[in-house]
mmCIF file of C-alpha atoms in Angstrom:
data_model
loop_
_atom_site.group_PDB
_atom_site.id
_atom_site.type_symbol
_atom_site.label_atom_id
_atom_site.label_comp_id
_atom_site.label_asym_id
_atom_site.label_seq_id
_atom_site.Cartn_x
_atom_site.Cartn_y
_atom_site.Cartn_z
ATOM 1 C CA UNK H 12 0.000 0.000 0.000
ATOM 2 C CA UNK H 13 2.721 2.481 0.939
ATOM 3 C CA UNK H 14 4.590 1.855 -2.310
ATOM 4 C CA UNK H 15 1.392 2.362 -4.280
ATOM 5 C CA UNK H 16 0.688 5.524 -2.293
ATOM 6 C CA UNK H 17 4.124 6.934 -3.117
ATOM 7 C CA UNK H 18 3.878 5.967 -6.789
ATOM 8 C CA UNK H 19 0.333 7.336 -7.102
ATOM 9 C CA UNK H 20 1.306 10.664 -5.580
ATOM 10 C CA UNK H 21 4.825 11.176 -6.938
ATOM 11 C CA UNK H 22 3.576 13.968 -9.201
ATOM 12 C CA UNK H 23 2.813 16.015 -6.060
ATOM 13 C CA UNK H 24 6.355 15.808 -4.690
ATOM 14 C CA UNK H 25 8.520 18.876 -4.535
ATOM 15 C CA UNK H 26 11.838 17.084 -4.932
ATOM 16 C CA UNK H 27 14.183 17.522 -7.839
ATOM 17 C CA UNK H 28 13.718 14.912 -10.566
ATOM 18 C CA UNK H 29 16.739 12.806 -9.615
ATOM 19 C CA UNK H 30 15.705 12.535 -5.962
ATOM 20 C CA UNK H 31 12.127 11.725 -6.881
ATOM 21 C CA UNK H 32 13.382 9.003 -9.229
ATOM 22 C CA UNK H 33 15.442 7.541 -6.362
ATOM 23 C CA UNK H 34 12.346 7.317 -4.141
ATOM 24 C CA UNK H 35 10.242 5.841 -6.937
ATOM 25 C CA UNK H 36 12.889 3.209 -7.665
ATOM 26 C CA UNK H 37 12.937 2.317 -3.957
ATOM 27 C CA UNK H 38 9.136 1.905 -4.103
ATOM 28 C CA UNK H 39 9.413 -0.272 -7.216
ATOM 29 C CA UNK H 40 11.894 -2.510 -5.413
ATOM 30 C CA UNK H 41 9.606 -2.799 -2.385
ATOM 31 C CA UNK H 42 6.686 -3.776 -4.633
ATOM 32 C CA UNK H 43 8.888 -6.414 -6.265
ATOM 33 C CA UNK H 44 9.962 -7.820 -2.896
ATOM 34 C CA UNK H 45 6.399 -7.705 -1.582
ATOM 35 C CA UNK H 46 4.874 -9.605 -4.486
ATOM 36 C CA UNK H 47 7.728 -12.111 -4.433
ATOM 37 C CA UNK H 48 7.202 -12.798 -0.727
ATOM 38 C CA UNK H 49 3.416 -13.018 -1.190
ATOM 39 C CA UNK H 50 3.942 -15.559 -3.996
ATOM 40 C CA UNK H 51 6.366 -17.555 -1.838
ATOM 41 C CA UNK H 52 4.119 -17.585 1.212
ATOM 42 C CA UNK H 53 0.644 -17.753 -0.279
ATOM 43 C CA UNK H 54 0.860 -18.641 -3.980
ATOM 44 C CA UNK H 55 -2.268 -17.252 -5.624
ATOM 45 C CA UNK H 56 -3.002 -13.722 -4.399
ATOM 46 C CA UNK H 57 -4.605 -10.421 -5.394
ATOM 47 C CA UNK H 58 -2.586 -7.877 -7.344
ATOM 48 C CA UNK H 59 -3.258 -4.322 -6.224
ATOM 49 C CA UNK H 60 -2.343 -1.613 -8.746
ATOM 50 C CA UNK H 61 -3.236 1.547 -6.848
ATOM 51 C CA UNK H 62 -3.553 2.934 -3.348
ATOM 52 C CA UNK H 63 -7.181 3.646 -4.257
ATOM 53 C CA UNK H 64 -7.990 -0.066 -4.626
ATOM 54 C CA UNK H 65 -9.209 -0.852 -1.130
ATOM 55 C CA UNK H 66 -11.992 -3.332 -1.802
ATOM 56 C CA UNK H 67 -11.812 -7.085 -2.123
ATOM 57 C CA UNK H 68 -9.887 -8.290 -5.162
ATOM 58 C CA UNK H 69 -9.862 -11.674 -6.853
ATOM 59 C CA UNK H 70 -6.794 -13.850 -6.448
ATOM 60 C CA UNK H 71 -4.480 -14.202 -9.428
ATOM 61 C CA UNK H 72 -2.473 -17.359 -10.157
ATOM 62 C CA UNK H 73 0.961 -17.518 -8.547
ATOM 63 C CA UNK H 74 2.665 -17.122 -11.935
ATOM 64 C CA UNK H 75 0.894 -13.774 -12.414
ATOM 65 C CA UNK H 76 1.952 -12.706 -8.922
ATOM 66 C CA UNK H 77 5.555 -13.609 -9.771
ATOM 67 C CA UNK H 78 5.237 -11.754 -13.094
ATOM 68 C CA UNK H 79 4.137 -8.689 -11.113
ATOM 69 C CA UNK H 80 7.171 -9.070 -8.840
ATOM 70 C CA UNK H 81 9.395 -9.412 -11.900
ATOM 71 C CA UNK H 82 7.913 -6.284 -13.519
ATOM 72 C CA UNK H 83 8.709 -4.097 -10.496
ATOM 73 C CA UNK H 84 12.130 -5.667 -9.901
ATOM 74 C CA UNK H 85 13.116 -5.039 -13.529
ATOM 75 C CA UNK H 86 12.158 -1.384 -13.138
ATOM 76 C CA UNK H 87 14.244 -1.241 -9.939
ATOM 77 C CA UNK H 88 17.310 -2.294 -11.961
ATOM 78 C CA UNK H 89 17.689 1.413 -12.767
ATOM 79 C CA UNK H 90 18.847 1.956 -9.186
ATOM 80 C CA UNK H 91 22.482 2.922 -8.688
ATOM 81 C CA UNK H 92 25.014 0.394 -7.482
ATOM 82 C CA UNK H 93 25.232 0.293 -3.673
ATOM 83 C CA UNK H 94 28.559 2.117 -3.653
ATOM 84 C CA UNK H 95 26.950 4.956 -5.672
ATOM 85 C CA UNK H 96 23.877 5.486 -3.448
ATOM 86 C CA UNK H 97 23.667 8.982 -1.945
ATOM 87 C CA UNK H 98 21.167 10.666 0.341
ATOM 88 C CA UNK H 99 19.368 13.919 -0.430
ATOM 89 C CA UNK H 100 22.414 15.898 0.771
ATOM 90 C CA UNK H 101 24.787 13.989 -1.482
ATOM 91 C CA UNK H 102 26.337 11.953 1.346
ATOM 92 C CA UNK H 103 27.062 8.292 0.651
ATOM 93 C CA UNK H 104 24.409 5.878 1.963
ATOM 94 C CA UNK H 105 26.109 3.148 3.977
ATOM 95 C CA UNK H 106 23.081 1.118 5.072
ATOM 96 C CA UNK H 107 22.260 -1.861 2.915
ATOM 97 C CA UNK H 108 18.605 -1.562 3.816
ATOM 98 C CA UNK H 109 18.277 0.810 0.860
ATOM 99 C CA UNK H 110 17.702 -0.968 -2.407
ATOM 100 C CA UNK H 111 20.453 -0.842 -5.010
ATOM 101 C CA UNK H 112 21.037 -2.344 -8.443
ATOM 102 C CA UNK H 113 22.664 -5.355 -6.770
ATOM 103 C CA UNK H 114 19.636 -5.876 -4.540
ATOM 104 C CA UNK H 115 17.326 -5.682 -7.565
ATOM 105 C CA UNK H 116 19.496 -8.248 -9.387
ATOM 106 C CA UNK H 117 19.385 -10.574 -6.363
ATOM 107 C CA UNK H 118 15.613 -10.171 -6.210
ATOM 108 C CA UNK H 119 15.295 -11.039 -9.901
ATOM 109 C CA UNK H 120 17.533 -14.094 -9.438
ATOM 110 C CA UNK H 121 15.238 -15.268 -6.647
ATOM 111 C CA UNK H 122 12.066 -14.593 -8.641
ATOM 112 C CA UNK H 123 13.351 -16.523 -11.656
ATOM 113 C CA UNK H 124 14.622 -19.409 -9.517
ATOM 114 C CA UNK H 125 11.330 -19.638 -7.641
ATOM 115 C CA UNK H 126 9.331 -19.578 -10.871
ATOM 116 C CA UNK H 127 11.630 -22.189 -12.443
ATOM 117 C CA UNK H 128 11.166 -24.408 -9.402
ATOM 118 C CA UNK H 129 7.408 -24.269 -9.940
ATOM 119 C CA UNK H 130 7.442 -25.447 -13.529
ATOM 120 C CA UNK H 131 11.005 -26.445 -14.446
ATOM 121 C CA UNK H 132 11.379 -23.633 -16.970
ATOM 122 C CA UNK H 133 14.866 -23.784 -18.485
ATOM 123 C CA UNK H 134 14.597 -20.107 -19.487
ATOM 124 C CA UNK H 135 13.849 -19.051 -15.898
ATOM 125 C CA UNK H 136 16.788 -21.114 -14.587
ATOM 126 C CA UNK H 137 19.026 -19.374 -17.136
ATOM 127 C CA UNK H 138 17.712 -15.963 -16.089
ATOM 128 C CA UNK H 139 18.318 -16.800 -12.415
ATOM 129 C CA UNK H 140 21.895 -17.802 -13.244
ATOM 130 C CA UNK H 141 22.408 -14.673 -15.359
ATOM 131 C CA UNK H 142 21.369 -12.358 -12.526
ATOM 132 C CA UNK H 143 23.502 -14.276 -10.017
ATOM 133 C CA UNK H 144 26.423 -13.896 -12.425
ATOM 134 C CA UNK H 145 25.866 -10.125 -12.564
ATOM 135 C CA UNK H 146 26.354 -10.033 -8.790
ATOM 136 C CA UNK H 147 29.328 -12.407 -8.728
ATOM 137 C CA UNK H 148 31.084 -10.603 -11.588
ATOM 138 C CA UNK H 149 30.577 -7.158 -10.043
ATOM 139 C CA UNK H 150 28.367 -5.790 -12.821
ATOM 140 C CA UNK H 151 25.725 -4.516 -10.373
ATOM 141 C CA UNK H 152 27.951 -3.467 -7.484
ATOM 142 C CA UNK H 153 30.896 -4.639 -5.435
ATOM 143 C CA UNK H 154 30.172 -7.759 -3.371
ATOM 144 C CA UNK H 155 32.602 -10.349 -2.092
ATOM 145 C CA UNK H 156 32.576 -13.381 0.158
ATOM 146 C CA UNK H 157 34.431 -13.308 3.460
ATOM 147 C CA UNK H 158 37.146 -15.921 3.880
ATOM 148 C CA UNK H 159 36.299 -17.767 7.083
ATOM 149 C CA UNK H 160 33.336 -18.851 9.202
ATOM 150 C CA UNK H 161 34.715 -16.561 11.939
ATOM 151 C CA UNK H 162 34.329 -13.589 9.592
ATOM 152 C CA UNK H 163 30.722 -14.566 8.937
ATOM 153 C CA UNK H 164 30.083 -14.162 12.661
ATOM 154 C CA UNK H 165 32.331 -11.152 13.254
ATOM 155 C CA UNK H 166 31.519 -9.188 10.082
ATOM 156 C CA UNK H 167 28.628 -10.463 7.969
ATOM 157 C CA UNK H 168 26.120 -10.956 10.776
ATOM 158 C CA UNK H 169 26.843 -7.459 12.080
ATOM 159 C CA UNK H 170 25.484 -5.949 8.819
ATOM 160 C CA UNK H 171 26.861 -3.863 5.989
ATOM 161 C CA UNK H 172 29.645 -6.297 5.109
ATOM 162 C CA UNK H 173 30.977 -6.767 1.591
ATOM 163 C CA UNK H 174 29.007 -10.019 1.485
ATOM 164 C CA UNK H 175 25.624 -8.417 2.186
ATOM 165 C CA UNK H 176 23.512 -7.464 -0.820
ATOM 166 C CA UNK H 177 20.342 -6.188 0.889
ATOM 167 C CA UNK H 178 19.519 -6.229 4.580
ATOM 168 C CA UNK H 179 16.612 -5.194 6.727
ATOM 169 C CA UNK H 180 17.802 -3.299 9.754
ATOM 170 C CA UNK H 181 15.622 -3.260 12.811
ATOM 171 C CA UNK H 182 16.298 -1.378 15.989
ATOM 172 C CA UNK H 183 14.703 -1.406 19.444
ATOM 173 C CA UNK H 184 12.117 1.163 18.392
ATOM 174 C CA UNK H 185 10.969 -1.272 15.669
ATOM 175 C CA UNK H 186 10.845 -4.024 18.310
#
């Protein structure tokens, strides 16, 4: 709903065009993640296209829900690489809870793999591999694996490591 609300009302915003695009791309990513998670958890589900759609909606087949996730994730591929993300003051964003091109690529890899697992589509498996390769080869940002299990505990699990692609950060206020 919040992504739809932002998208529906973007024309009202008084940001410069580049900043508005950044917020819209974040909303596109969230819609992609949301529909992907709905498809994973529930399968068939309604697809809501506007913040004004508040009534009951018919469920769509899981493949349509995944296609909706794919549509938004592909649009989110216009996001900058993580290392190029900046806030509205031009300062570098260091939290991986903001979507980036790498996060969108990882989302697409997951969508394609999930869809391929449903029906064995060779094309979807190839797409999943292609998006994973974009991450591994550094095309969508700089990511790297740590070298030891100790580093997983001492670096990766503490957030914002070179291994993390996208992370939700919760604090005590979020509870």
